[in-house]
Amino acid sequence: MDHMIYEITIYGIVQGVGFRPFIHNLADSLDIKGQVYNTTEGVTILADFADVSILDLFISKIKEDRPKASFIEEIKFKKTGYLKFDDFRIIESKRSGETFQLISPDIATCSACLEDICKDYQRRYDYAFTNCTNCGPRFTIINNMPYDRPNTTMSSFKMCRDCLSEYNDSKDRRFHAQPNACPVCGPRLMLLDKDNNTLDCKNPLLECAGLLKDGKIVAIKSLGGFQIAVNATDDDAVSTLRERKKRPFKPFALMIKDISSAKRLFKISKTQQESILSSRAPIVLLDKKHKGYISELVSGYSDCEGVMMPYTPLHHILFKYIDFPLVMTSANIAEEPIVSENEEAFKKLKGICDYFLVHDRKISSKYDDSLLMIFDDKEMLLRRARGYAPYPLKLKDKLTNKVVFGAGANEKNTFCFLMQKYAIVSQHIGDLENYDTAAFYKDTMDKYMDIFNIPDIDCIVHDIHPDYYSTKFAKEMDSKIKIELSHHKAHILSVIAENALECDLIGFSWDGTGLGEDGKIWGSEVFLVNKDLGFTRAAHLSEFLMPGGTVSIQRPYRMALSLLYDQYIKRIGSNTNSFSSFIYESFPFFTKVVTEKEIELILKQLQTGFNTPATTSMGRLFDSVSSLLDLTHTASYEGEAAVHLQMHASADCLKSYDIKTLIKDSEIVIDVNDLIGKIIYDLIKGIDSALISAKFHNTVSELIYHLSKIFRDNYNICNVALSGGVFQNRIILEKSFALLREGGFNVYSNFRVPVNDGGISLGQAYYGLKFLEKY
Ligand SMILES: [Zn+2]
Ligand SMILES: [Zn+2]
């Protein structure tokens, strides 16, 4: 007799993650007959339940036991008629519906594959490209859709008989595992010296381990590009790397053998452990337990370190042969994109690396390692790339049938497509000032349009800055509607989008740089935002000057001198004493930092305003204070001075400075000069700079609370959004969240997209969507 058949469709990331074999096994175990197949929308099951009560059990088991790397968005089921099945089968894929298929990001080596590479009787023993349907490369090897082997960079490797039989066996873990490979048929490793000579060795990974032990610097071709590895416990090796890479202070990421080794060195909470061991295998910021073992040179000023676990078989095997942590940093020159192909590596990394561990599988998409911290018991992404992008962010149930494009910021760029109910934010692209990064931006965008089958863009949103590459690019693109949006509004919109907020709110958009709507450089903007996304600029720092423009971003002492000039005018009142002698006498350390000639030049710039824009940037205020406290005067990377200031803050000081505000054009203006005056007074009194730094951080956090209270009292708004690079500062983030929550506010920030400029594209795209809804 024919039975009533149920059609069950599962939406989400359910392809390329071992979903069909999982369903097959589950159906067998419950004695369900029928079939399962991939569609263009997801996975569909036709199931014959001899007993209908099993339906609930079946669906709950799908949800509970789903493959680790899958993501279930929704399960729909309906009765579909009478049919008869003799068994349960996986059948060929079918086309269905209009939607696009979500694609899995790359997945860290699963435990079963790890066993394969560790057991010497397995045919994949020590094989660096082992993978299965539960793990392995995905987006980094996909050239086109559908996700089948010929459309990946594995197409040039023909599967051997053993691999092919696994690939075709629906009960095998490698059934339809597109990158399936073994030592007989798959990609191979090679070790080369810096002159491109192949080293004659049986086991390149064993050899590579030996080189690392000897303190050599090795470029390793990984999933999304090259990494540079060096023994993290070897001061000389790390300092050579810093010297050659011209990267004096910016922290390096670490890769550590396993979680128990990591626990000996770092404090690791349950959530941090879950994150670091997840199939996304990000770099997680961890607090050091004790100093001494890992070279102090790895993390610069920071008391925390970015740590990741081995995430490919290559890394796992390498760590079989070494017992020390490795510095594992993205191989790139300055702010250029990560180096991804062998030739490029030899060209660009020759002066940095002694050896090259390469392989012959091409990388289709460049991906950096993702970086995050755990805050409020959640992952807070700081750089969103491998393992995360282009995993979609589901915004709301029903969004739009239009396609909106957010072109992104100039630095830490990502772009974003908003379509149907998803926001697809690209992987971290980088700083678009750079020619290679701009090319990477364009290539990646073309690729997303292909892979996600995006026909036309209905609306483009870009920054108001006319000279940004992303702005120029957006202006040349095809689209009926183009909208410009200022940087700091986009920050707040990214919080609104991510949290699906539909309420009035107070938005703190605090960072280093962004062009404001008045043509000045903003960075401490507080907005009142209504439900319809109407923005009012309600508060900001008083304006101060950036002598020499962008050069003062790299030289925080120029910002300090700019603010000291105001004190000089106030205190000296006349030119009885020259500015430079005022500086040198009040702060003798400046004699080592800046020449008299440069001080006079800065003075001239401040007096004439030549190439000296006004700013309300919170980032520049942090820079100034860092220099005033004799911490960082010249920044080798963006944010260095602020990081140094944060790390210098004494942990148990609860004091703060009183803030003076004034009202100007119905905006609250925070008096920067008054605050700097108070800091200088403390310095003159001989107060320890660690205490001053703590007081400064407390002041900034309390300011957020104080302003929020004013706006709540006046406008009855109790939702607060925090966005911008300032909120990467843990002290500010933790204190302002705590104060606001204690004070009864609902506090929101960015967790799934970076709180820094990496989240701007989402805010832009969301604004475009709302615009389309209105008109
Ligand atoms: Zn696996
Ligand atoms: Zn094979």
PDB file of N, CA and C in Angstrom, residues 126-129 187-191 201 203-205 220-221 314 317 357-360:
ATOM      1  N   ASP A 126      49.393  11.437   7.964  1.00  0.00           N
ATOM      2  CA  ASP A 126      50.260  12.591   7.708  1.00  0.00           C
ATOM      3  C   ASP A 126      49.946  13.310   6.392  1.00  0.00           C
ATOM      4  N   TYR A 127      48.730  13.144   5.895  1.00  0.00           N
ATOM      5  CA  TYR A 127      48.410  13.819   4.630  1.00  0.00           C
ATOM      6  C   TYR A 127      47.768  15.197   4.897  1.00  0.00           C
ATOM      7  N   ALA A 128      48.406  16.221   4.411  1.00  0.00           N
ATOM      8  CA  ALA A 128      48.060  17.602   4.794  1.00  0.00           C
ATOM      9  C   ALA A 128      46.783  18.141   4.147  1.00  0.00           C
ATOM     10  N   PHE A 129      46.191  17.379   3.213  1.00  0.00           N
ATOM     11  CA  PHE A 129      44.998  17.901   2.535  1.00  0.00           C
ATOM     12  C   PHE A 129      43.776  17.017   2.769  1.00  0.00           C
ATOM     13  N   PRO A 187      46.626  17.231  -3.767  1.00  0.00           N
ATOM     14  CA  PRO A 187      47.692  18.225  -3.724  1.00  0.00           C
ATOM     15  C   PRO A 187      48.880  17.767  -2.885  1.00  0.00           C
ATOM     16  N   ARG A 188      50.036  18.309  -3.191  1.00  0.00           N
ATOM     17  CA  ARG A 188      51.260  17.929  -2.483  1.00  0.00           C
ATOM     18  C   ARG A 188      52.006  19.128  -1.951  1.00  0.00           C
ATOM     19  N   LEU A 189      52.773  18.861  -0.907  1.00  0.00           N
ATOM     20  CA  LEU A 189      53.586  19.905  -0.284  1.00  0.00           C
ATOM     21  C   LEU A 189      54.987  19.904  -0.864  1.00  0.00           C
ATOM     22  N   MET A 190      55.590  21.093  -0.838  1.00  0.00           N
ATOM     23  CA  MET A 190      56.987  21.225  -1.233  1.00  0.00           C
ATOM     24  C   MET A 190      57.635  22.253  -0.331  1.00  0.00           C
ATOM     25  N   LEU A 191      58.883  22.006  -0.009  1.00  0.00           N
ATOM     26  CA  LEU A 191      59.613  22.978   0.794  1.00  0.00           C
ATOM     27  C   LEU A 191      60.706  23.586  -0.077  1.00  0.00           C
ATOM     28  N   CYS A 201      63.487  16.525   0.373  1.00  0.00           N
ATOM     29  CA  CYS A 201      63.165  15.900   1.656  1.00  0.00           C
ATOM     30  C   CYS A 201      61.911  15.062   1.508  1.00  0.00           C
ATOM     31  N   ASN A 203      59.688  14.307   3.961  1.00  0.00           N
ATOM     32  CA  ASN A 203      58.552  14.849   4.690  1.00  0.00           C
ATOM     33  C   ASN A 203      58.746  16.355   4.907  1.00  0.00           C
ATOM     34  N   PRO A 204      58.218  17.165   4.011  1.00  0.00           N
ATOM     35  CA  PRO A 204      58.435  18.611   4.107  1.00  0.00           C
ATOM     36  C   PRO A 204      57.992  19.199   5.450  1.00  0.00           C
ATOM     37  N   LEU A 205      56.943  18.630   6.056  1.00  0.00           N
ATOM     38  CA  LEU A 205      56.469  19.189   7.320  1.00  0.00           C
ATOM     39  C   LEU A 205      57.448  18.921   8.459  1.00  0.00           C
ATOM     40  N   ILE A 220      54.160  29.802   4.993  1.00  0.00           N
ATOM     41  CA  ILE A 220      53.384  28.573   4.843  1.00  0.00           C
ATOM     42  C   ILE A 220      52.110  28.872   4.069  1.00  0.00           C
ATOM     43  N   LYS A 221      51.909  28.151   2.979  1.00  0.00           N
ATOM     44  CA  LYS A 221      50.668  28.345   2.226  1.00  0.00           C
ATOM     45  C   LYS A 221      49.543  27.638   2.954  1.00  0.00           C
ATOM     46  N   LEU A 314      47.445  20.352   7.665  1.00  0.00           N
ATOM     47  CA  LEU A 314      48.824  20.826   7.557  1.00  0.00           C
ATOM     48  C   LEU A 314      49.325  21.366   8.912  1.00  0.00           C
ATOM     49  N   ILE A 317      49.630  18.503  11.558  1.00  0.00           N
ATOM     50  CA  ILE A 317      50.805  17.635  11.383  1.00  0.00           C
ATOM     51  C   ILE A 317      52.078  18.385  11.789  1.00  0.00           C
ATOM     52  N   LEU A 357      56.977  26.873   2.531  1.00  0.00           N
ATOM     53  CA  LEU A 357      56.279  25.588   2.476  1.00  0.00           C
ATOM     54  C   LEU A 357      55.043  25.802   1.598  1.00  0.00           C
ATOM     55  N   VAL A 358      55.086  25.272   0.393  1.00  0.00           N
ATOM     56  CA  VAL A 358      54.012  25.571  -0.556  1.00  0.00           C
ATOM     57  C   VAL A 358      53.308  24.286  -0.989  1.00  0.00           C
ATOM     58  N   HIS A 359      52.199  24.451  -1.690  1.00  0.00           N
ATOM     59  CA  HIS A 359      51.526  23.293  -2.281  1.00  0.00           C
ATOM     60  C   HIS A 359      50.933  23.706  -3.613  1.00  0.00           C
ATOM     61  N   ASP A 360      50.360  22.729  -4.314  1.00  0.00           N
ATOM     62  CA  ASP A 360      49.908  22.996  -5.681  1.00  0.00           C
ATOM     63  C   ASP A 360      48.394  23.101  -5.806  1.00  0.00           C
TER      64      ASP A 360
END
